[in-house]
XYZ file of C-alpha atoms in Angstrom:
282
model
C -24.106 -26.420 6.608
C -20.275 -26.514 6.598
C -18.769 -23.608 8.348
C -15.453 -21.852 7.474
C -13.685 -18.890 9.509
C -12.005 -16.083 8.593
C -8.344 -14.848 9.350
C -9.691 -13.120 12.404
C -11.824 -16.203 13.371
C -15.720 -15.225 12.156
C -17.585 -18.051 10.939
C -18.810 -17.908 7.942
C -21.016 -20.442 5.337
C -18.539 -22.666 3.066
C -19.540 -20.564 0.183
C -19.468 -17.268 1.170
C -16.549 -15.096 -0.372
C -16.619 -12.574 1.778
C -16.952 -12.362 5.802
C -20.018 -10.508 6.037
C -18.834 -10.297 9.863
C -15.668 -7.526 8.726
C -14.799 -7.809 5.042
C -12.302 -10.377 5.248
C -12.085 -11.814 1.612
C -11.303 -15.739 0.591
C -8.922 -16.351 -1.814
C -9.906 -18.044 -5.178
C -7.931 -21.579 -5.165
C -5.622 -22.131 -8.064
C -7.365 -23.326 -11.166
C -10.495 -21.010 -10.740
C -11.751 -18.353 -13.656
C -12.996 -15.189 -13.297
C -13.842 -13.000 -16.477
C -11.934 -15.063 -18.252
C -8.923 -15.138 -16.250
C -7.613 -18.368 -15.323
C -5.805 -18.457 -11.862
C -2.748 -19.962 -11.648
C -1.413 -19.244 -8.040
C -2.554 -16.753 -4.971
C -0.239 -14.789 -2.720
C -1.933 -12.621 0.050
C -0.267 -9.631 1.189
C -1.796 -8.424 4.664
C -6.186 -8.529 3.727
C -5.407 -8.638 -0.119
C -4.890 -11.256 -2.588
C -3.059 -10.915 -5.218
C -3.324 -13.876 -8.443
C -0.947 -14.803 -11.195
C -3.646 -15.926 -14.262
C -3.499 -16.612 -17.132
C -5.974 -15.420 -20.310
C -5.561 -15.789 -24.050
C -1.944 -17.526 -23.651
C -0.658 -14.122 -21.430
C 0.286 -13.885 -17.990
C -1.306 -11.079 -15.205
C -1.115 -10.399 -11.687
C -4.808 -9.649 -10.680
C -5.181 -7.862 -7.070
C -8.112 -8.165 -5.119
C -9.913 -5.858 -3.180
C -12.938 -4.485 -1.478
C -14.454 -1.898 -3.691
C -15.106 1.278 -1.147
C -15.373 3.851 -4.399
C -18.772 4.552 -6.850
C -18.123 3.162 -10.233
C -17.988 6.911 -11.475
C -14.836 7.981 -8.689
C -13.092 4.698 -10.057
C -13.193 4.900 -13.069
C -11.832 8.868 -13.118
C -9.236 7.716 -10.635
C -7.822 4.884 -12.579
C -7.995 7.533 -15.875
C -5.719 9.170 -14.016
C -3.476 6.964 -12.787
C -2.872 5.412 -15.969
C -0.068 7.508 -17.185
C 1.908 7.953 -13.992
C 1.408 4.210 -13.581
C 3.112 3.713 -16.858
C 5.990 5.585 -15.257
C 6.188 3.664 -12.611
C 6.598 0.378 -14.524
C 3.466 -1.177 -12.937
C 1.112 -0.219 -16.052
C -2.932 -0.781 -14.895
C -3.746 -2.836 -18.015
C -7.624 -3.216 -16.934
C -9.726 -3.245 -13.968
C -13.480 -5.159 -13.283
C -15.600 -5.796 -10.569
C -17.268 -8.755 -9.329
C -20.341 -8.997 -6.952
C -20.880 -10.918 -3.702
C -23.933 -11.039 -1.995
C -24.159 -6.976 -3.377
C -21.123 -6.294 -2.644
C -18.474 -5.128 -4.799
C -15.055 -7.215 -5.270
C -12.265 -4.723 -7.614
C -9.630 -6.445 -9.472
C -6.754 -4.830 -11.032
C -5.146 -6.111 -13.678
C -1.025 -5.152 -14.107
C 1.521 -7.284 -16.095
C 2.427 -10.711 -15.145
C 5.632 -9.967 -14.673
C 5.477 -8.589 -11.611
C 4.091 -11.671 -10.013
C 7.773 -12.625 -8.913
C 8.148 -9.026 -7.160
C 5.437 -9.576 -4.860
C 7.133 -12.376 -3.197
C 10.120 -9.541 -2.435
C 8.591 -7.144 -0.335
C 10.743 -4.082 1.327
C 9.394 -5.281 5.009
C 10.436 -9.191 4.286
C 14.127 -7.455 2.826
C 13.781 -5.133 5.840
C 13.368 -8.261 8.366
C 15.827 -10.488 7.073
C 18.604 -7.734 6.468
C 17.808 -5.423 9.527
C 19.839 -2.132 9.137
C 19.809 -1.460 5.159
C 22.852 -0.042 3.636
C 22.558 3.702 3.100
C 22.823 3.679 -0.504
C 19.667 1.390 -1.336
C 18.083 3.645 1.564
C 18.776 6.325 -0.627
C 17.171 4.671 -3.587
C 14.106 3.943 -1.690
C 13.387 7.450 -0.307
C 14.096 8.668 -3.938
C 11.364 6.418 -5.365
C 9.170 7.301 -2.798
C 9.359 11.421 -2.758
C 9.124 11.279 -6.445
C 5.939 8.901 -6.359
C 4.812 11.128 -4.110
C 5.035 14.435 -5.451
C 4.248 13.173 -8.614
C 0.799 12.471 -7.484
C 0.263 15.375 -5.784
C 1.056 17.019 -9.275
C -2.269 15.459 -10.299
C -3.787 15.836 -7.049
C -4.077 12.499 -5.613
C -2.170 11.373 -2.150
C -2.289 7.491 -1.487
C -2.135 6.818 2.339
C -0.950 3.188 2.063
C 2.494 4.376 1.517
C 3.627 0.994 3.287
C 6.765 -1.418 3.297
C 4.121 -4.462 3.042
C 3.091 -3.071 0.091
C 6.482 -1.863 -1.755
C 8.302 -4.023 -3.553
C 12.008 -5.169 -4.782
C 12.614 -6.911 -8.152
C 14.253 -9.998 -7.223
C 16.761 -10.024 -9.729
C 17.754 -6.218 -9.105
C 16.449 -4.457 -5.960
C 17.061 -1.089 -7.398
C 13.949 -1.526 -9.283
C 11.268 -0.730 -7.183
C 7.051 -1.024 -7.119
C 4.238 0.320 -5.382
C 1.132 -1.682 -6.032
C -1.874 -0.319 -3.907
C -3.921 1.733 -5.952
C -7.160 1.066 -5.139
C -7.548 3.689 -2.154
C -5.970 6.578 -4.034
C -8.021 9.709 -2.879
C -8.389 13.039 -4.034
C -6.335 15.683 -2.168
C -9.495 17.810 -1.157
C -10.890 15.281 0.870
C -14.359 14.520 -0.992
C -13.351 10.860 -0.077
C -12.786 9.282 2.853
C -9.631 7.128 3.278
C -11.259 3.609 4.494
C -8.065 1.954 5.414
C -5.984 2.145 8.860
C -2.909 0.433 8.850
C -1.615 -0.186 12.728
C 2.159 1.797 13.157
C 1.645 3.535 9.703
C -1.419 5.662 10.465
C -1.399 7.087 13.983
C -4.241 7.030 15.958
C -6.038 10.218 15.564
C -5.571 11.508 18.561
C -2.717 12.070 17.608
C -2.721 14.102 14.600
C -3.296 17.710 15.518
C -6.705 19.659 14.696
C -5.111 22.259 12.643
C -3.464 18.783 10.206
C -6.716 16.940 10.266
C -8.960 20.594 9.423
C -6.666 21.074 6.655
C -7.134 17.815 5.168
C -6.852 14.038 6.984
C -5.900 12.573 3.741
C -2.783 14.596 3.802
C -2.430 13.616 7.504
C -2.930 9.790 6.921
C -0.323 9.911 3.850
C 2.182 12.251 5.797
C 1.973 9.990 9.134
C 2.403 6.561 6.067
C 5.638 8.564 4.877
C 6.913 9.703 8.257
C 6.780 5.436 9.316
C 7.913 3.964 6.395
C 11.311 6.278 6.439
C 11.642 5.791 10.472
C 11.568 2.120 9.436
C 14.206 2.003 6.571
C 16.386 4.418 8.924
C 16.356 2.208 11.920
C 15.574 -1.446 10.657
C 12.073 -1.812 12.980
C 8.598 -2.085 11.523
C 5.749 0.834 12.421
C 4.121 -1.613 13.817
C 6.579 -2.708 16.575
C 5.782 0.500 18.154
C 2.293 0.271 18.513
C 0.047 1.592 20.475
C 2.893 3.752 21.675
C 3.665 6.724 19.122
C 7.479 6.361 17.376
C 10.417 7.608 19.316
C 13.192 8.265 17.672
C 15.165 9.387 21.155
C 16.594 5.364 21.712
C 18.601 5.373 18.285
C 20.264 8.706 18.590
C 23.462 6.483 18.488
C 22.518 5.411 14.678
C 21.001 8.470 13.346
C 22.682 11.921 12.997
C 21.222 15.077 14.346
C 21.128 16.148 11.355
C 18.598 13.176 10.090
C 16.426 13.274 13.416
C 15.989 16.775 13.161
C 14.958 16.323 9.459
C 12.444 13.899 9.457
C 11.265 15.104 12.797
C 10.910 18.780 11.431
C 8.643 16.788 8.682
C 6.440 14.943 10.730
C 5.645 18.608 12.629
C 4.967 20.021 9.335
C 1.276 20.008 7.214
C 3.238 17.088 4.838
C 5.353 19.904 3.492
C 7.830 17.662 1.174
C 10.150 20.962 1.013
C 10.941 19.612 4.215
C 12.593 16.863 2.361
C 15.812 17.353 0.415
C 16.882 15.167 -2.401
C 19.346 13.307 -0.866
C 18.720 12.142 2.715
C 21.737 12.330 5.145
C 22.724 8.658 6.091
């Protein structure tokens, strides 16, 4: 038997797709079909792969994932993502899922054109620019209140509000992309978040009861927003900080008072985004 290992070193049987050790899925290798979608190229972003293919002479950009939902949740969730995903400019063209050893694989189907934005993601602009200017700081926090609220206005909160996952156009960074839908949840917690995210999502001893009683999706999302914002303000990943909580006292000579008070005034809050003004202070 020829053994393979995972990318957190299980071994597993040369034709297994999935670690059945901790999830860990193997990419398809380029020239592989699935449902009629021929792959082209693979690009893996933290656990998940995404895939340019190619079907009926038309590019797409399948992501893969874990399925963690009931066929029935999914397919009301994607229902209602569709038009706010339209908005966003990452339309969800189609989804399907694939079975391994019973269990599920998702894929997502967007446009291809976003197959070049995936190679620009805000933590690899983030790393090789350090401090971003405050203008395209700006833009991002824009993008990501309004994504935000506009969920909420269909009540949905998606905890992996993260920079691995939020992307730059390459040819204009203004235009900007969220693409991890899979684990959108409802915002009265009949669905567990099954994600965690080291930096992002505090541990949860630190969340307070009366935030995690009221609901811990709005905790996990709120403690995603709170990290990804201390990150774009001061030009070091969540993760950095880990297992310690974020302090915000050592760059007091970058930040106004005004900001730390802000975004500290925030994270005390039950993710009250009336907190948040329209344009942030930098």
């Amino acid at each position: 038997m020829t053994i393979k290992y995972c990318e957190r070193g299980h071994s597993c049987d040369s034709t297994q797709k999935i670690c059945l050790s901790c999830g860990w899925i193997f990419a398809f290798d380029q020239g592989h079909s699935i449902a009629d979608y021929h792959i082209l190229e693979k690009h893996t972003v933290l656990d998940k792969h995404f895939y340019l293919a190619q079907k009926n002479g038309h590019f797409y950009l399948l992501s893969e994932s874990l399925e963690h939902f009931l066929p029935s949740y999914r397919k009301d969730l994607y229902t209602r993502l569709t038009s706010f995903l339209e908005e966003q400019g990452t339309p969800l063209l189609d989804y399907f899922i694939q079975t391994e050893r019973e269990l599920p694989i998702l894929y997502t189907v967007y446009p291809g054109f976003l197959w070049d934005c995936i190679h620009s993601s805000l933590q690899a602009i983030l790393l090789d620019h350090g401090l971003l200017s405050g203008q395209y700081i700006q833009q991002i926090y824009s993008f990501l209140l309004q994504s935000v609220q506009s969920l909420r206005s269909i009540g949905l909160v998606n905890p992996s509000l993260i920079l691995p996952f939020l992307f730059a156009h390459p040819d204009d960074s203004s235009k900007l992309y969220w693409l991890e839908w899979e684990y959108c949840i409802p915002l009265d917690d009949s669905l567990f978040y099954g994600r965690y995210y080291i930096g992002y999502h505090a541990p949860l001893y630190l969340y307070s009861p009366e935030k995690l009683l009221a609901s811990r999706s709005l905790a996990f999302c709120q403690s995603a927003f709170y990290s990804t914002l201390v990150a774009l303000l001061i030009g070091k990943l969540p993760s950095m900080w880990y297992p310690q909580p974020i302090s915000l006292t050592p760059y007091q000579f970058i930040l106004t008072k005004e900001v730390i008070q802000l975004i500290e005034t925030f994270k005390e809050s039950s993710f009250d985004l009336n907190c948040l003004p329209e344009i942030l202070p930098v």
